[in-house]
């Protein structure tokens, strides 16, 4: 069965390897995709607060909107202003055969699809119907 995930430890690049190594040292296990997602997004929120010079939500939001950054192992990511959706590469995974699975190692990375192949423009799809309203 094929699917997608937030991130996969099988992504072979230096940022992913560094994250996997640090996670394994701390928890003696492979990190799940949600661990990378939580870590990467916490770093981005902290950086936005730092750029804004405040925790005041409207100022932090302004710092996140349209900001491009390198997402630990997934390459460039941007938080779009039109719908506040992160646009980034998407890992495609396949379930491992039962004999190849371990407790926290169930998926095999098949492909890392670039964001320009999986996203949609702000004037189409769900983004065109999104009304965020004022955050003041």
PDB file of N, CA, C and O in Angstrom, residues 78-126:
ATOM      1  N   UNK A  78       7.776  26.918   2.208  1.00  0.00           N
ATOM      2  CA  UNK A  78       7.239  28.259   2.385  1.00  0.00           C
ATOM      3  C   UNK A  78       5.859  28.145   3.025  1.00  0.00           C
ATOM      4  O   UNK A  78       5.094  27.242   2.714  1.00  0.00           O
ATOM      5  N   UNK A  79       5.579  29.047   3.968  1.00  0.00           N
ATOM      6  CA  UNK A  79       4.256  29.134   4.575  1.00  0.00           C
ATOM      7  C   UNK A  79       3.502  30.198   3.778  1.00  0.00           C
ATOM      8  O   UNK A  79       3.823  31.372   3.846  1.00  0.00           O
ATOM      9  N   UNK A  80       2.520  29.762   2.993  1.00  0.00           N
ATOM     10  CA  UNK A  80       1.844  30.687   2.101  1.00  0.00           C
ATOM     11  C   UNK A  80       0.965  31.673   2.856  1.00  0.00           C
ATOM     12  O   UNK A  80       0.326  31.326   3.845  1.00  0.00           O
ATOM     13  N   UNK A  81       0.920  32.892   2.358  1.00  0.00           N
ATOM     14  CA  UNK A  81       0.093  33.925   2.959  1.00  0.00           C
ATOM     15  C   UNK A  81      -1.388  33.682   2.672  1.00  0.00           C
ATOM     16  O   UNK A  81      -2.237  33.916   3.533  1.00  0.00           O
ATOM     17  N   UNK A  82      -1.709  33.178   1.480  1.00  0.00           N
ATOM     18  CA  UNK A  82      -3.107  33.063   1.069  1.00  0.00           C
ATOM     19  C   UNK A  82      -3.920  32.088   1.913  1.00  0.00           C
ATOM     20  O   UNK A  82      -5.111  32.303   2.126  1.00  0.00           O
ATOM     21  N   UNK A  83      -3.310  31.011   2.392  1.00  0.00           N
ATOM     22  CA  UNK A  83      -4.076  30.015   3.145  1.00  0.00           C
ATOM     23  C   UNK A  83      -3.310  29.408   4.323  1.00  0.00           C
ATOM     24  O   UNK A  83      -3.783  28.488   4.965  1.00  0.00           O
ATOM     25  N   UNK A  84      -2.122  29.941   4.595  1.00  0.00           N
ATOM     26  CA  UNK A  84      -1.280  29.471   5.705  1.00  0.00           C
ATOM     27  C   UNK A  84      -0.953  27.983   5.601  1.00  0.00           C
ATOM     28  O   UNK A  84      -0.758  27.311   6.620  1.00  0.00           O
ATOM     29  N   UNK A  85      -0.841  27.483   4.387  1.00  0.00           N
ATOM     30  CA  UNK A  85      -0.444  26.100   4.160  1.00  0.00           C
ATOM     31  C   UNK A  85       1.037  26.047   3.821  1.00  0.00           C
ATOM     32  O   UNK A  85       1.518  26.818   2.996  1.00  0.00           O
ATOM     33  N   UNK A  86       1.738  25.139   4.459  1.00  0.00           N
ATOM     34  CA  UNK A  86       3.155  24.952   4.167  1.00  0.00           C
ATOM     35  C   UNK A  86       3.276  24.212   2.842  1.00  0.00           C
ATOM     36  O   UNK A  86       2.637  23.182   2.634  1.00  0.00           O
ATOM     37  N   UNK A  87       4.066  24.758   1.953  1.00  0.00           N
ATOM     38  CA  UNK A  87       4.316  24.125   0.659  1.00  0.00           C
ATOM     39  C   UNK A  87       5.716  23.532   0.698  1.00  0.00           C
ATOM     40  O   UNK A  87       6.694  24.263   0.855  1.00  0.00           O
ATOM     41  N   UNK A  88       5.806  22.208   0.589  1.00  0.00           N
ATOM     42  CA  UNK A  88       7.087  21.526   0.685  1.00  0.00           C
ATOM     43  C   UNK A  88       7.023  20.203  -0.053  1.00  0.00           C
ATOM     44  O   UNK A  88       5.958  19.780  -0.489  1.00  0.00           O
ATOM     45  N   UNK A  89       8.165  19.570  -0.171  1.00  0.00           N
ATOM     46  CA  UNK A  89       8.222  18.245  -0.780  1.00  0.00           C
ATOM     47  C   UNK A  89       7.399  17.265   0.059  1.00  0.00           C
ATOM     48  O   UNK A  89       7.242  17.446   1.272  1.00  0.00           O
ATOM     49  N   UNK A  90       6.877  16.228  -0.600  1.00  0.00           N
ATOM     50  CA  UNK A  90       6.044  15.238   0.085  1.00  0.00           C
ATOM     51  C   UNK A  90       6.663  13.849  -0.072  1.00  0.00           C
ATOM     52  O   UNK A  90       6.829  13.369  -1.198  1.00  0.00           O
ATOM     53  N   UNK A  91       7.013  13.206   1.044  1.00  0.00           N
ATOM     54  CA  UNK A  91       7.538  11.841   0.975  1.00  0.00           C
ATOM     55  C   UNK A  91       6.415  10.844   0.654  1.00  0.00           C
ATOM     56  O   UNK A  91       5.362  10.846   1.301  1.00  0.00           O
ATOM     57  N   UNK A  92       6.642  10.017  -0.364  1.00  0.00           N
ATOM     58  CA  UNK A  92       5.725   8.930  -0.699  1.00  0.00           C
ATOM     59  C   UNK A  92       6.338   7.661  -0.124  1.00  0.00           C
ATOM     60  O   UNK A  92       7.528   7.393  -0.324  1.00  0.00           O
ATOM     61  N   UNK A  93       5.540   6.903   0.602  1.00  0.00           N
ATOM     62  CA  UNK A  93       6.022   5.704   1.281  1.00  0.00           C
ATOM     63  C   UNK A  93       5.170   4.495   0.915  1.00  0.00           C
ATOM     64  O   UNK A  93       4.049   4.632   0.416  1.00  0.00           O
ATOM     65  N   UNK A  94       5.727   3.327   1.189  1.00  0.00           N
ATOM     66  CA  UNK A  94       5.023   2.073   0.988  1.00  0.00           C
ATOM     67  C   UNK A  94       5.221   1.236   2.243  1.00  0.00           C
ATOM     68  O   UNK A  94       6.305   1.246   2.834  1.00  0.00           O
ATOM     69  N   UNK A  95       4.177   0.533   2.653  1.00  0.00           N
ATOM     70  CA  UNK A  95       4.296  -0.341   3.813  1.00  0.00           C
ATOM     71  C   UNK A  95       5.287  -1.458   3.548  1.00  0.00           C
ATOM     72  O   UNK A  95       5.311  -2.038   2.470  1.00  0.00           O
ATOM     73  N   UNK A  96       6.133  -1.734   4.539  1.00  0.00           N
ATOM     74  CA  UNK A  96       7.103  -2.820   4.414  1.00  0.00           C
ATOM     75  C   UNK A  96       6.399  -4.162   4.592  1.00  0.00           C
ATOM     76  O   UNK A  96       5.371  -4.257   5.269  1.00  0.00           O
ATOM     77  N   UNK A  97       6.999  -5.192   4.014  1.00  0.00           N
ATOM     78  CA  UNK A  97       6.495  -6.548   4.223  1.00  0.00           C
ATOM     79  C   UNK A  97       6.587  -6.879   5.711  1.00  0.00           C
ATOM     80  O   UNK A  97       7.478  -6.390   6.414  1.00  0.00           O
ATOM     81  N   UNK A  98       5.712  -7.705   6.195  1.00  0.00           N
ATOM     82  CA  UNK A  98       5.643  -8.025   7.620  1.00  0.00           C
ATOM     83  C   UNK A  98       6.990  -8.460   8.197  1.00  0.00           C
ATOM     84  O   UNK A  98       7.393  -8.027   9.264  1.00  0.00           O
ATOM     85  N   UNK A  99       7.741  -9.257   7.479  1.00  0.00           N
ATOM     86  CA  UNK A  99       9.029  -9.745   7.964  1.00  0.00           C
ATOM     87  C   UNK A  99      10.105  -8.679   8.014  1.00  0.00           C
ATOM     88  O   UNK A  99      11.110  -8.844   8.689  1.00  0.00           O
ATOM     89  N   UNK A 100       9.897  -7.565   7.306  1.00  0.00           N
ATOM     90  CA  UNK A 100      10.871  -6.473   7.278  1.00  0.00           C
ATOM     91  C   UNK A 100      10.534  -5.360   8.265  1.00  0.00           C
ATOM     92  O   UNK A 100      11.275  -4.401   8.390  1.00  0.00           O
ATOM     93  N   UNK A 101       9.416  -5.488   8.942  1.00  0.00           N
ATOM     94  CA  UNK A 101       8.968  -4.449   9.870  1.00  0.00           C
ATOM     95  C   UNK A 101       9.586  -4.646  11.248  1.00  0.00           C
ATOM     96  O   UNK A 101       9.898  -5.754  11.653  1.00  0.00           O
ATOM     97  N   UNK A 102       9.743  -3.524  11.941  1.00  0.00           N
ATOM     98  CA  UNK A 102      10.059  -3.562  13.362  1.00  0.00           C
ATOM     99  C   UNK A 102       9.090  -2.595  14.034  1.00  0.00           C
ATOM    100  O   UNK A 102       8.300  -1.938  13.359  1.00  0.00           O
ATOM    101  N   UNK A 103       9.159  -2.487  15.341  1.00  0.00           N
ATOM    102  CA  UNK A 103       8.149  -1.726  16.087  1.00  0.00           C
ATOM    103  C   UNK A 103       7.882  -0.332  15.515  1.00  0.00           C
ATOM    104  O   UNK A 103       6.740   0.053  15.340  1.00  0.00           O
ATOM    105  N   UNK A 104       8.897   0.435  15.245  1.00  0.00           N
ATOM    106  CA  UNK A 104       8.699   1.793  14.715  1.00  0.00           C
ATOM    107  C   UNK A 104       9.278   1.963  13.318  1.00  0.00           C
ATOM    108  O   UNK A 104       9.626   3.066  12.913  1.00  0.00           O
ATOM    109  N   UNK A 105       9.385   0.893  12.580  1.00  0.00           N
ATOM    110  CA  UNK A 105       9.934   0.937  11.225  1.00  0.00           C
ATOM    111  C   UNK A 105       9.008   0.136  10.324  1.00  0.00           C
ATOM    112  O   UNK A 105       9.259  -1.026  10.028  1.00  0.00           O
ATOM    113  N   UNK A 106       7.936   0.786   9.882  1.00  0.00           N
ATOM    114  CA  UNK A 106       6.902   0.103   9.102  1.00  0.00           C
ATOM    115  C   UNK A 106       6.870   0.520   7.642  1.00  0.00           C
ATOM    116  O   UNK A 106       6.239  -0.143   6.829  1.00  0.00           O
ATOM    117  N   UNK A 107       7.524   1.647   7.311  1.00  0.00           N
ATOM    118  CA  UNK A 107       7.401   2.228   5.980  1.00  0.00           C
ATOM    119  C   UNK A 107       8.741   2.286   5.259  1.00  0.00           C
ATOM    120  O   UNK A 107       9.790   2.423   5.873  1.00  0.00           O
ATOM    121  N   UNK A 108       8.666   2.214   3.941  1.00  0.00           N
ATOM    122  CA  UNK A 108       9.851   2.370   3.093  1.00  0.00           C
ATOM    123  C   UNK A 108       9.621   3.588   2.200  1.00  0.00           C
ATOM    124  O   UNK A 108       8.566   3.717   1.570  1.00  0.00           O
ATOM    125  N   UNK A 109      10.599   4.474   2.156  1.00  0.00           N
ATOM    126  CA  UNK A 109      10.522   5.654   1.304  1.00  0.00           C
ATOM    127  C   UNK A 109      10.603   5.223  -0.155  1.00  0.00           C
ATOM    128  O   UNK A 109      11.509   4.508  -0.545  1.00  0.00           O
ATOM    129  N   UNK A 110       9.628   5.683  -0.959  1.00  0.00           N
ATOM    130  CA  UNK A 110       9.591   5.358  -2.377  1.00  0.00           C
ATOM    131  C   UNK A 110      10.063   6.539  -3.212  1.00  0.00           C
ATOM    132  O   UNK A 110      10.803   6.381  -4.173  1.00  0.00           O
ATOM    133  N   UNK A 111       9.639   7.749  -2.819  1.00  0.00           N
ATOM    134  CA  UNK A 111       9.971   8.942  -3.585  1.00  0.00           C
ATOM    135  C   UNK A 111       9.790  10.172  -2.709  1.00  0.00           C
ATOM    136  O   UNK A 111       9.015  10.149  -1.758  1.00  0.00           O
ATOM    137  N   UNK A 112      10.499  11.221  -3.047  1.00  0.00           N
ATOM    138  CA  UNK A 112      10.315  12.519  -2.406  1.00  0.00           C
ATOM    139  C   UNK A 112       9.877  13.472  -3.519  1.00  0.00           C
ATOM    140  O   UNK A 112      10.688  13.875  -4.345  1.00  0.00           O
ATOM    141  N   UNK A 113       8.581  13.770  -3.562  1.00  0.00           N
ATOM    142  CA  UNK A 113       8.007  14.551  -4.650  1.00  0.00           C
ATOM    143  C   UNK A 113       8.144  16.038  -4.345  1.00  0.00           C
ATOM    144  O   UNK A 113       7.689  16.503  -3.294  1.00  0.00           O
ATOM    145  N   UNK A 114       8.781  16.804  -5.255  1.00  0.00           N
ATOM    146  CA  UNK A 114       8.965  18.243  -5.023  1.00  0.00           C
ATOM    147  C   UNK A 114       7.631  18.982  -4.892  1.00  0.00           C
ATOM    148  O   UNK A 114       6.628  18.587  -5.494  1.00  0.00           O
ATOM    149  N   UNK A 115       7.645  20.053  -4.116  1.00  0.00           N
ATOM    150  CA  UNK A 115       6.411  20.801  -3.834  1.00  0.00           C
ATOM    151  C   UNK A 115       5.741  21.336  -5.084  1.00  0.00           C
ATOM    152  O   UNK A 115       4.514  21.402  -5.145  1.00  0.00           O
ATOM    153  N   UNK A 116       6.516  21.700  -6.116  1.00  0.00           N
ATOM    154  CA  UNK A 116       5.889  22.245  -7.317  1.00  0.00           C
ATOM    155  C   UNK A 116       5.108  21.192  -8.104  1.00  0.00           C
ATOM    156  O   UNK A 116       4.343  21.521  -8.996  1.00  0.00           O
ATOM    157  N   UNK A 117       5.253  19.917  -7.741  1.00  0.00           N
ATOM    158  CA  UNK A 117       4.500  18.853  -8.399  1.00  0.00           C
ATOM    159  C   UNK A 117       3.265  18.424  -7.608  1.00  0.00           C
ATOM    160  O   UNK A 117       2.440  17.677  -8.115  1.00  0.00           O
ATOM    161  N   UNK A 118       3.150  18.870  -6.367  1.00  0.00           N
ATOM    162  CA  UNK A 118       2.021  18.426  -5.548  1.00  0.00           C
ATOM    163  C   UNK A 118       1.161  19.567  -5.027  1.00  0.00           C
ATOM    164  O   UNK A 118       0.065  19.336  -4.529  1.00  0.00           O
ATOM    165  N   UNK A 119       1.621  20.784  -5.129  1.00  0.00           N
ATOM    166  CA  UNK A 119       0.866  21.913  -4.592  1.00  0.00           C
ATOM    167  C   UNK A 119      -0.173  22.439  -5.559  1.00  0.00           C
ATOM    168  O   UNK A 119      -0.361  21.912  -6.655  1.00  0.00           O
ATOM    169  N   UNK A 120      -0.855  23.465  -5.152  1.00  0.00           N
ATOM    170  CA  UNK A 120      -1.837  24.145  -5.985  1.00  0.00           C
ATOM    171  C   UNK A 120      -1.666  25.638  -5.761  1.00  0.00           C
ATOM    172  O   UNK A 120      -1.170  26.077  -4.731  1.00  0.00           O
ATOM    173  N   UNK A 121      -2.077  26.418  -6.745  1.00  0.00           N
ATOM    174  CA  UNK A 121      -1.932  27.866  -6.669  1.00  0.00           C
ATOM    175  C   UNK A 121      -2.941  28.472  -5.706  1.00  0.00           C
ATOM    176  O   UNK A 121      -3.988  27.879  -5.421  1.00  0.00           O
ATOM    177  N   UNK A 122      -2.649  29.668  -5.256  1.00  0.00           N
ATOM    178  CA  UNK A 122      -3.543  30.360  -4.330  1.00  0.00           C
ATOM    179  C   UNK A 122      -4.894  30.706  -4.963  1.00  0.00           C
ATOM    180  O   UNK A 122      -5.871  30.890  -4.258  1.00  0.00           O
ATOM    181  N   UNK A 123      -4.940  30.780  -6.282  1.00  0.00           N
ATOM    182  CA  UNK A 123      -6.204  31.128  -6.939  1.00  0.00           C
ATOM    183  C   UNK A 123      -6.969  29.893  -7.422  1.00  0.00           C
ATOM    184  O   UNK A 123      -7.887  29.998  -8.233  1.00  0.00           O
ATOM    185  N   UNK A 124      -6.601  28.702  -6.930  1.00  0.00           N
ATOM    186  CA  UNK A 124      -7.332  27.481  -7.283  1.00  0.00           C
ATOM    187  C   UNK A 124      -7.406  26.570  -6.070  1.00  0.00           C
ATOM    188  O   UNK A 124      -6.798  26.823  -5.040  1.00  0.00           O
ATOM    189  N   UNK A 125      -8.163  25.510  -6.214  1.00  0.00           N
ATOM    190  CA  UNK A 125      -8.274  24.517  -5.149  1.00  0.00           C
ATOM    191  C   UNK A 125      -8.794  25.107  -3.848  1.00  0.00           C
ATOM    192  O   UNK A 125      -9.449  26.154  -3.842  1.00  0.00           O
ATOM    193  N   UNK A 126      -8.508  24.460  -2.751  1.00  0.00           N
ATOM    194  CA  UNK A 126      -8.991  24.924  -1.445  1.00  0.00           C
ATOM    195  C   UNK A 126      -8.548  26.339  -1.095  1.00  0.00           C
ATOM    196  O   UNK A 126      -9.270  27.069  -0.416  1.00  0.00           O
TER     197      UNK A 126
END
